[in-house]
XYZ file of C-alpha atoms in Angstrom:
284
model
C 31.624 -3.060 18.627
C 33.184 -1.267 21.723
C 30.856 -2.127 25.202
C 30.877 1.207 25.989
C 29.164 2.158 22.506
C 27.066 -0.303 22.471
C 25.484 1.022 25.828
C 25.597 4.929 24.842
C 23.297 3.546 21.310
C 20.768 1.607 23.161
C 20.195 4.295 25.879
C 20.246 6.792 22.873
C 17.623 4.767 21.305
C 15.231 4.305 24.429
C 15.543 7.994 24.591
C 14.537 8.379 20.533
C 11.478 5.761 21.488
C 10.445 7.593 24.613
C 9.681 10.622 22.779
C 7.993 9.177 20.196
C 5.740 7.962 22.884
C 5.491 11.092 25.026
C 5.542 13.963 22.211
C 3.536 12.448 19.055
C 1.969 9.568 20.037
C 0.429 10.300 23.840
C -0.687 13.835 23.213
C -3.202 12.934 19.984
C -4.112 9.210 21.375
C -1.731 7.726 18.488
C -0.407 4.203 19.888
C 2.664 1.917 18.691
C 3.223 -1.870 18.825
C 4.211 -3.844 21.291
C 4.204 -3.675 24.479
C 4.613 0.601 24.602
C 1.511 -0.063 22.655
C -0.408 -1.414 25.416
C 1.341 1.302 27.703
C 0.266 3.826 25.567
C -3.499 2.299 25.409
C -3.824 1.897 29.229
C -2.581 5.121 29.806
C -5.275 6.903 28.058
C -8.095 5.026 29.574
C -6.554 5.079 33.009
C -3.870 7.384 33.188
C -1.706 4.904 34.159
C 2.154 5.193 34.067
C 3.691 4.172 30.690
C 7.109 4.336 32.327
C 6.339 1.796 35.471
C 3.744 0.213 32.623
C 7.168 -0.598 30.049
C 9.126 -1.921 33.308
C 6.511 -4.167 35.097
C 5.634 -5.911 31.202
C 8.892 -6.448 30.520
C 9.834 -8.103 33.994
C 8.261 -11.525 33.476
C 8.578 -11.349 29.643
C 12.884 -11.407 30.406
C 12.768 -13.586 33.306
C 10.649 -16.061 31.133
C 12.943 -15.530 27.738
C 16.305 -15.258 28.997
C 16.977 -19.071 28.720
C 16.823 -18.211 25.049
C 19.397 -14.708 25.017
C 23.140 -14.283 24.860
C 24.160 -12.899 28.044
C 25.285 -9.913 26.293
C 22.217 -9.071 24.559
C 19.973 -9.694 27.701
C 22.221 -7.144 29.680
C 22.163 -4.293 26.756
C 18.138 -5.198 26.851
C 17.540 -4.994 30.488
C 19.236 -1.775 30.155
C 17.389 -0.652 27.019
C 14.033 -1.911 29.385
C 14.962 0.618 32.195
C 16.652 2.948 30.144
C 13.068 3.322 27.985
C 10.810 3.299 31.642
C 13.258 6.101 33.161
C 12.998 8.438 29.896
C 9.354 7.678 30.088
C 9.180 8.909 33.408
C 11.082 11.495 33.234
C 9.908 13.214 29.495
C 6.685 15.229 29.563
C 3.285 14.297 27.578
C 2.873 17.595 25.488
C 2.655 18.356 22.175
C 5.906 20.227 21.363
C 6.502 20.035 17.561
C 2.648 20.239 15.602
C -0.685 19.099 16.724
C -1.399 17.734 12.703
C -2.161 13.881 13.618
C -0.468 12.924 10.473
C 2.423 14.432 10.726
C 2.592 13.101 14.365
C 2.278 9.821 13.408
C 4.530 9.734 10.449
C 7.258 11.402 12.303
C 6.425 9.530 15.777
C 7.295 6.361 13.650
C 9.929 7.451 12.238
C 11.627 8.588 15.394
C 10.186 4.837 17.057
C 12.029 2.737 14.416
C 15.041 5.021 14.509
C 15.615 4.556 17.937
C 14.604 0.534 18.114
C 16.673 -0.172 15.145
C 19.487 1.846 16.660
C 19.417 -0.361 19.957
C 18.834 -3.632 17.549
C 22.174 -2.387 15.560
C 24.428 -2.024 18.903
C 23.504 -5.719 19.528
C 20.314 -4.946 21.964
C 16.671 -4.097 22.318
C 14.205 -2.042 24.332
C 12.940 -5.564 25.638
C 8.907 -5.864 24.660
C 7.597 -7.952 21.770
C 10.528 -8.798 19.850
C 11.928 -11.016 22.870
C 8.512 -12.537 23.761
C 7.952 -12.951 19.912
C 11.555 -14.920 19.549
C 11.461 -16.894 22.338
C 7.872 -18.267 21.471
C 9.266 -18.963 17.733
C 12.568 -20.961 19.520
C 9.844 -23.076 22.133
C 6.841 -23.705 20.133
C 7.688 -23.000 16.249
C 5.164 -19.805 15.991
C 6.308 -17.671 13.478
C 8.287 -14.504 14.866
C 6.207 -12.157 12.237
C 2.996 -14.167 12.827
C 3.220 -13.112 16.556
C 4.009 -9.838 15.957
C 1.407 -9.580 13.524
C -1.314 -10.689 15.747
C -0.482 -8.656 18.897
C -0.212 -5.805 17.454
C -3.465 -6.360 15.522
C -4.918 -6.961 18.578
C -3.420 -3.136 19.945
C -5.120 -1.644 17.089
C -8.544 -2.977 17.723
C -8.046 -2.112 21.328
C -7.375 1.614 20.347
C -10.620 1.507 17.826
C -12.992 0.815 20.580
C -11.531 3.621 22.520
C -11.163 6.393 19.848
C -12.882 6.703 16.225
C -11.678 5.189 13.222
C -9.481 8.311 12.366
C -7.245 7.850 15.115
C -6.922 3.850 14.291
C -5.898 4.501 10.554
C -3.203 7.383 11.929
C -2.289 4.394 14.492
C -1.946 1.976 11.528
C 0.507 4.681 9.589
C 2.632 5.313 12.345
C 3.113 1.651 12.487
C 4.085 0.528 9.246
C 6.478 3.693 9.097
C 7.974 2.568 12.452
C 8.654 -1.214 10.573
C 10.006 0.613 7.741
C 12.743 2.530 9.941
C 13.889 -0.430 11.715
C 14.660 -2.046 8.467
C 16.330 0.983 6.727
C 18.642 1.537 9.983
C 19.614 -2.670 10.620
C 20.518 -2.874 6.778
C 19.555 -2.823 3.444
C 18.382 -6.509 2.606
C 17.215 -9.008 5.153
C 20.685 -11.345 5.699
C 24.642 -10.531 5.430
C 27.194 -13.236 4.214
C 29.966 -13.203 5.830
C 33.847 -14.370 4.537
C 36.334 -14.414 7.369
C 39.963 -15.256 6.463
C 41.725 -16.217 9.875
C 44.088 -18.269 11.441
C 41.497 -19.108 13.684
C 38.894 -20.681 12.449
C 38.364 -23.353 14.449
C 37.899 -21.039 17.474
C 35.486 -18.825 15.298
C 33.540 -21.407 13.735
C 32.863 -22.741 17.286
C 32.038 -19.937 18.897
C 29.833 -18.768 16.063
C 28.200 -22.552 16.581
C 27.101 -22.342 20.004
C 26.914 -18.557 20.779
C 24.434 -17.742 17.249
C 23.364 -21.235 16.765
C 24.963 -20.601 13.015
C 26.954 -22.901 10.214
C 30.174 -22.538 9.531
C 31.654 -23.372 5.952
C 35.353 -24.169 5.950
C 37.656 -23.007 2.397
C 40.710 -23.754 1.967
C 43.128 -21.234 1.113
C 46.800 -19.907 0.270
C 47.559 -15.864 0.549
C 49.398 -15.254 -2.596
C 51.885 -13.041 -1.619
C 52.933 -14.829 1.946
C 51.957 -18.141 0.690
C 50.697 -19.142 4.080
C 47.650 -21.546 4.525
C 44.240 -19.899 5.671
C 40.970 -21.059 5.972
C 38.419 -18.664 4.968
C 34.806 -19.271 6.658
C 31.744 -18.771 5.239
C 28.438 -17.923 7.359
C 24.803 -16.509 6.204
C 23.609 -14.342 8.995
C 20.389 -12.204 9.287
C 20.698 -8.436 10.023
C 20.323 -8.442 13.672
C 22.994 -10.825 14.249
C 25.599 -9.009 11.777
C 26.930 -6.877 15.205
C 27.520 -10.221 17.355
C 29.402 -12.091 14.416
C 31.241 -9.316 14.151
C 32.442 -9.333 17.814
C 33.055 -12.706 17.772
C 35.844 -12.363 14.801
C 36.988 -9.700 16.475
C 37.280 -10.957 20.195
C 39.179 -14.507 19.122
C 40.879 -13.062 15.841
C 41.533 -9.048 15.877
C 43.666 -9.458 12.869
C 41.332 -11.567 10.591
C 40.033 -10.028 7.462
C 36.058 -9.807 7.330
C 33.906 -9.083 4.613
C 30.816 -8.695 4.709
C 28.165 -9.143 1.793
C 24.700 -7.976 1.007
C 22.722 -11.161 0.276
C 19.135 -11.335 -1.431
C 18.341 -14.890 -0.745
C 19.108 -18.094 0.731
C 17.545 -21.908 -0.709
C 18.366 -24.497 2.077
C 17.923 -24.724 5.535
C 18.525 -21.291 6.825
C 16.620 -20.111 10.077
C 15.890 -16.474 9.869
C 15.602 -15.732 13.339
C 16.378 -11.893 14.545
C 18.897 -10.741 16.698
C 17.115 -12.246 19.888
C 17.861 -15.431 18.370
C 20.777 -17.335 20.336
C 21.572 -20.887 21.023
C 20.674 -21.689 24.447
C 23.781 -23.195 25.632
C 24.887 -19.531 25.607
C 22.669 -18.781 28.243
C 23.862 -22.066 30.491
């Protein structure tokens, strides 16, 4: 994917999460995970900045993770980081579309998980949980979802003790629709196989090796019409990573031929970290 795309999708989708934030969530005390989350809860009991909130969280949780991110991915993050506290900033907490709580959180989700999936997608983040939550998982084995799980659990208990249980449940909705977005705008099913016929597979499978921290299968194979010997490489990939595999191909091999399949499951020893996940000799 093209640089300059990838930056104009992950600004796009701190702008998408911003307004989720300032325009259905803020205005009826609705909250989302993560760290926004905690913006969003300190806000309303202090009135404190989610904008410079977003940007001073995310500060030590990059400096502290970045031993485990490609340098590409930390740069479209730290962008999507101060891309997400400037739109904060600069949007407006109002109701501007309905005041109907459900219909604020359902469509405050949606518009959440539309914009973080869009930034996941163009090989990026808005910074936040999913890096903290990765970079635990590659330094002490905790589960990725576990972590997840249990911070934002503890967000929603946070926002019961400062609004009734109403306003929790609507918090819990807007949630699981925000999951559910991600998910339908990174793919379909949960990992991608990929089949790369190249005359460069020894340069792919490397880079794929220490950039992704991935396996590479080696075929043997003859085209049938040229004749000519090609190995075609095989590689299981979750979602997340799908964009970077793809710019590897592309980058050492423009002219190989990729294709890329929908795959249910994997038996073996497959890792199924997200798209934070990177070997950390990338980093070096």
């Amino acid at each position: 994917m093209h640089t300059t795309w990838q930056v104009f999708n992950v600004v796009l989708g701190s702008s998408l999460v911003a307004i989720a934030y300032q325009w259905f969530f803020g205005p009826h005390n609705l909250v989302s995970g993560g760290v926004g989350g905690i913006a969003l809860l300190l806000w309303q009991a202090f009135g404190w900045s989610t904008g410079l909130q977003v940007l001073l969280y995310n500060i030590p949780i990059l400096w502290w993770a970045q031993r485990d991110l490609g340098r590409k991915f930390m740069l479209l993050t730290v962008l999507g980081t101060l891309s997400l506290s400037g739109f904060l900033a600069l949007i407006p907490v109002k109701a501007v579309i309905t005041t109907d709580p459900m219909l604020n959180a359902i469509f405050g989700g949606i518009l959440c998980g539309l914009g973080t999936g869009i930034a996941m997608r163009s090989g990026g983040s808005t910074g936040g949980l999913d890096v903290l939550s990765v970079a635990l998982n590659r330094r002490y084995s905790l589960p990725v979802g576990d972590v997840m799980l249990a911070v934002n659990a503890l967000i929603v208990a946070a926002a019961g003790l400062n609004n009734d249980l109403e306003v929790v449940l609507y918090t819990l909705i807007s949630m699981f629709v925000s999951g559910k977005t991600v998910d339908v705008v990174t793919a379909a099913t949960a990992k991608k196989t990929l089949l790369v016929v190249t005359s460069h597979s020894q340069e792919i499978a490397r880079r794929v090796n220490e950039e992704m921290g991935r396996g590479v299968t080696m075929v043997d194979a003859t085209g049938a019409y040229s004749g000519a010997a090609r190995k075609i490489l095989l590689c299981t990939v979750t979602r997340y990573e799908l964009a970077q595999a793809k710019e590897i191909v592309s980058a050492v091999d423009p002219g190989a031929f990729l294709v890329v399949l929908a795959t249910d499951e994997v038996f073996g020893r497959f890792h199924g970290y997200s798209i934070l996940r990177r070997n950390a000799r990338s980093t070096a």
